[in-house]
Coordinates of C-alpha atoms in Angstrom, one line a residue:
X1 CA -28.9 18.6 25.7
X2 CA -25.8 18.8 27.5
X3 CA -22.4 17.7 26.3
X4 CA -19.5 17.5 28.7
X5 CA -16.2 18.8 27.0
X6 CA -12.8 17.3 29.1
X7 CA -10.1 19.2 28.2
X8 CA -5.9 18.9 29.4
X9 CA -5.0 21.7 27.0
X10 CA -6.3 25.2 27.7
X11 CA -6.1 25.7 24.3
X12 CA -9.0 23.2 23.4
X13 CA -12.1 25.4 24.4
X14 CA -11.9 27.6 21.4
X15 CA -12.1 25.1 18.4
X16 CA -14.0 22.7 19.8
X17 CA -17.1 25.5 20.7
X18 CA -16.6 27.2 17.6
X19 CA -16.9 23.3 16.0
X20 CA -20.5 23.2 17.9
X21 CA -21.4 26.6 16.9
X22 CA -21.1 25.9 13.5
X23 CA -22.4 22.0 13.3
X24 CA -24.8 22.1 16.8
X25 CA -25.3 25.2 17.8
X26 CA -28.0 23.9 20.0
X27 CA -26.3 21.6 22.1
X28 CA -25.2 22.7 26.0
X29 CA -21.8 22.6 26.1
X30 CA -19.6 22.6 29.5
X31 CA -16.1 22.6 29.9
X32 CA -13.8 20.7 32.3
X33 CA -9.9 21.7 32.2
X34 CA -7.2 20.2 34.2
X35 CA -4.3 21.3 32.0
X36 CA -1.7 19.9 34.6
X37 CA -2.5 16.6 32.7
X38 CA -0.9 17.5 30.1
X39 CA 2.0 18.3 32.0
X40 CA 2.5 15.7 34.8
X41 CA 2.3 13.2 31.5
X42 CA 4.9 15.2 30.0
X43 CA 7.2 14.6 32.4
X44 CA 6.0 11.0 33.7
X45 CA 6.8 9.9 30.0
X46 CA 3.9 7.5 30.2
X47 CA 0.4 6.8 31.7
X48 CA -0.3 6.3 35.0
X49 CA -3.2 5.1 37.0
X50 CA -3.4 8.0 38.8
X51 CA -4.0 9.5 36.0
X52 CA -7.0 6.9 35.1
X53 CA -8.5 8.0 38.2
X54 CA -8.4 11.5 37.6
X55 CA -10.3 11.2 34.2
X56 CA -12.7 8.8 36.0
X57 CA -13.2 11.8 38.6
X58 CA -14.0 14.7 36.1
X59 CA -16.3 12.6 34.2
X60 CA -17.9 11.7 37.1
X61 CA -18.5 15.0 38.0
X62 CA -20.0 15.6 34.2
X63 CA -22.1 12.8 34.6
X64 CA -23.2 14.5 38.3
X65 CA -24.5 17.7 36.3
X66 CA -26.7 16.2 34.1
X67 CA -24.5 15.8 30.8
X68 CA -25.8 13.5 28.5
X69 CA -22.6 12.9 26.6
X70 CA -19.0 13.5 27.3
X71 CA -16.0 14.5 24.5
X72 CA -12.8 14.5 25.5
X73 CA -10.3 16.9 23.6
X74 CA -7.0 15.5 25.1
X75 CA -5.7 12.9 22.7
X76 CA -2.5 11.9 24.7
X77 CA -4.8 9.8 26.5
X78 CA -6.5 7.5 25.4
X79 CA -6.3 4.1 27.7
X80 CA -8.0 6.7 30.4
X81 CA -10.6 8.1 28.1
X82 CA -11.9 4.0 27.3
X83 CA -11.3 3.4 31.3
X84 CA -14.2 6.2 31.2
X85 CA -16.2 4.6 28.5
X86 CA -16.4 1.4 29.8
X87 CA -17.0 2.8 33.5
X88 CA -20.3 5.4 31.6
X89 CA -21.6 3.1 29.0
X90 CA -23.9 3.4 27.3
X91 CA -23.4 7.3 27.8
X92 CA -21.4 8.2 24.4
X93 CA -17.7 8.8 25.5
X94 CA -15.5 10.0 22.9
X95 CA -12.0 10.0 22.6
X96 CA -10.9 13.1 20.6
X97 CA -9.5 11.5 17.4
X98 CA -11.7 8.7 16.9
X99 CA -14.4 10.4 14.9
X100 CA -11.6 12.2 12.5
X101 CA -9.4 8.8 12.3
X102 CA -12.4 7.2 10.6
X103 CA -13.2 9.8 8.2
X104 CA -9.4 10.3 7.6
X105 CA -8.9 6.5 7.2
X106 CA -12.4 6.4 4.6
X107 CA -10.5 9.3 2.4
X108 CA -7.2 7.5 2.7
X109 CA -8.6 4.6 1.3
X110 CA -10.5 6.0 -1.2
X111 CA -7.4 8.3 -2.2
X112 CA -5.1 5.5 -2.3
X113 CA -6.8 3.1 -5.3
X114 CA -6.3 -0.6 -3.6
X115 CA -2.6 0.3 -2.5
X116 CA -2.0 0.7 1.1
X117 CA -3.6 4.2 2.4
X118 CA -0.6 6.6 3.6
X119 CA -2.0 8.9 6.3
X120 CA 0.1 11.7 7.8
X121 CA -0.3 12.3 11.6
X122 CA 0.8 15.8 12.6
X123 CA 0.6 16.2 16.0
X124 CA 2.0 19.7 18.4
X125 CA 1.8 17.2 22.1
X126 CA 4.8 15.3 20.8
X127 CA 3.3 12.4 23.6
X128 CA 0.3 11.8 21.2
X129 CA 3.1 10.3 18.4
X130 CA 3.2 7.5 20.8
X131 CA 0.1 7.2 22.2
X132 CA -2.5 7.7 19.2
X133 CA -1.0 5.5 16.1
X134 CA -2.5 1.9 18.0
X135 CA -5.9 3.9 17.6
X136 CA -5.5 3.8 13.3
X137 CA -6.1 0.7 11.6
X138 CA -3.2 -1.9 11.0
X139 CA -3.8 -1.6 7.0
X140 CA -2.9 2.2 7.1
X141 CA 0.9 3.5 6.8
X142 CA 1.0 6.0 9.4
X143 CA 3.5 8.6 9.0
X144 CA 4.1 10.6 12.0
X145 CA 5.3 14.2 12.4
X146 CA 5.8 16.7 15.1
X147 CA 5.6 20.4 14.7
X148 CA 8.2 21.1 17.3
X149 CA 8.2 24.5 18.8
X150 CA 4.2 24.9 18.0
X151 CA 2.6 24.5 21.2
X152 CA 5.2 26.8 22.7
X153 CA 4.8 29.2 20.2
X154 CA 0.4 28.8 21.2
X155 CA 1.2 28.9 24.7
X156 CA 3.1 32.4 24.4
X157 CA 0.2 33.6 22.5
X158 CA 2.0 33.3 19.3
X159 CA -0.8 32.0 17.0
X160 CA 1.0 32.7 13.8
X161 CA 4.4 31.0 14.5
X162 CA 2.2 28.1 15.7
X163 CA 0.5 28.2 12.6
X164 CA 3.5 28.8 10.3
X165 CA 5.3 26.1 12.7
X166 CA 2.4 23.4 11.8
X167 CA 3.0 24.1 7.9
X168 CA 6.4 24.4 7.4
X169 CA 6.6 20.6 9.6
X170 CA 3.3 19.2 7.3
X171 CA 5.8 19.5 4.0
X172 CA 7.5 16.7 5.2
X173 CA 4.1 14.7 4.7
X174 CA 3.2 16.0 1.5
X175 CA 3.9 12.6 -0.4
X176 CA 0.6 11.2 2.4
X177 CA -2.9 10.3 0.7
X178 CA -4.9 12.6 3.5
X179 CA -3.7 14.7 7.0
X180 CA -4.6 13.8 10.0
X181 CA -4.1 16.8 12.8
X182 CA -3.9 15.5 16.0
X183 CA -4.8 18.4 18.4
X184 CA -7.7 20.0 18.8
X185 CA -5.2 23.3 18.9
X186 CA -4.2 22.5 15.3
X187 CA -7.1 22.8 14.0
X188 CA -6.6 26.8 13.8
X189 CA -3.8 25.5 11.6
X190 CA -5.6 23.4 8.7
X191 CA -5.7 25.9 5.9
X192 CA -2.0 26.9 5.7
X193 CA -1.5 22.8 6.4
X194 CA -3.6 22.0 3.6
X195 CA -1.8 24.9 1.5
X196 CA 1.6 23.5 2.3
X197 CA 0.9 19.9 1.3
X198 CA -2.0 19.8 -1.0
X199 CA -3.6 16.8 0.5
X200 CA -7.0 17.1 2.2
X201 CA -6.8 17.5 6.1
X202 CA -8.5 16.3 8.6
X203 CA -9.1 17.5 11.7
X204 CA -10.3 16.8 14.8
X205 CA -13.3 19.4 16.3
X206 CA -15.6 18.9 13.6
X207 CA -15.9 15.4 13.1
X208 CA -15.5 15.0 16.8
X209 CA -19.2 17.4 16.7
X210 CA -20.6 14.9 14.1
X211 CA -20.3 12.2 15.8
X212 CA -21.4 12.6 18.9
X213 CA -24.7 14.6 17.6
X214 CA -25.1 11.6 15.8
X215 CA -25.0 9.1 18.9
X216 CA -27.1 11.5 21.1
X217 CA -30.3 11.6 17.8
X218 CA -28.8 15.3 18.0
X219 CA -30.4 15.5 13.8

């Protein structure tokens, strides 16, 4: 079975596959990258429909080479991901975050003992701060964070500083029932994230690979 992967970070691939090796190792993956996505947003400051469009282009192309489901790893954009749903149902589309925001939100709740959950939303793309909190339910206190200097740190092959970066922001959440990593990219980061705050993290890849086996009758 084919899944299409949709990526605006070229740093997606890696956790995403390994995510599949480990949970569906038989699924078909492809992957799609326009990583000037990430970057036109960056400096639009805000969605476009141009931008629509373009995520209604590569997942028509997907959907052209057979894939029977589509994931997208870029979670600055959401409105264009559900522009895409609604244009492929009933094909699973998946935003990037949604599978992790419900497990994360389950924990919270769970954590939190009939108070309201506190989740902590670390995120490297300071863009998704804005763009993925209306995603969250409105009974969860979402406390944002950005790791700044982390993706720049990944983007001049510095893993570690990201890494380190990712932590050393994640402190400031410590006082969150559960961690919610926004990037794909971050995943790499969740043990020293988990270290720094001792709360359970979340992240994105695997329950992203959960989900959608579970949608396609993947077992």
């Amino acid at each position: 079975m084919r899944i299409a992967l949709i990526h605006a970070l070229r740093h997606s691939p890696p956790p995403i596959e390994a995510a599949f090796a480990r949970a569906w190792p038989e699924a078909v993956l492809m992957n799609l990258l326009d990583d000037s996505l990430s970057a036109d947003l960056a400096r639009a400051g805000s969605l476009t429909p141009a931008m629509t469009e373009r995520f209604l282009t590569l997942s028509r192309y997907a959907v052209g080479t057979g894939a029977a489901g589509i994931l997208f790893t870029c979670s600055a954009f959401g409105p264009c991901i559900e522009a895409v749903a609604a244009e492929q149902a009933p094909r699973p589309v998946l935003k990037p975050n949604e599978a992790m925001i419900e497990e994360a939100v389950a924990a919270a709740r769970e954590a939190a003992g009939g108070r309201r959950p506190r989740i902590g939303l670390l995120a490297s793309f300071a863009p998704t701060l804005q763009s993925m909190p209306p995603e969250f339910p409105a009974d969860v206190e979402l406390v944002p964070c950005h790791a700044e200097g982390s993706l720049a740190a990944l983007d001049a092959g510095d893993g570690a500083t990201h890494d380190r970066l990712a932590a050393e922001a994640a402190r400031r959440l410590g006082a969150c029932d559960v961690i919610a990593l926004a990037q794909f990219s971050l995943a790499r980061a969740a043990p020293l994230v988990a270290e720094a705050t001792g709360r359970p993290v979340f992240t994105t890849p695997d329950s992203a690979v959960r989900k959608i086996r579970r949608l396609l009758g993947g077992g």
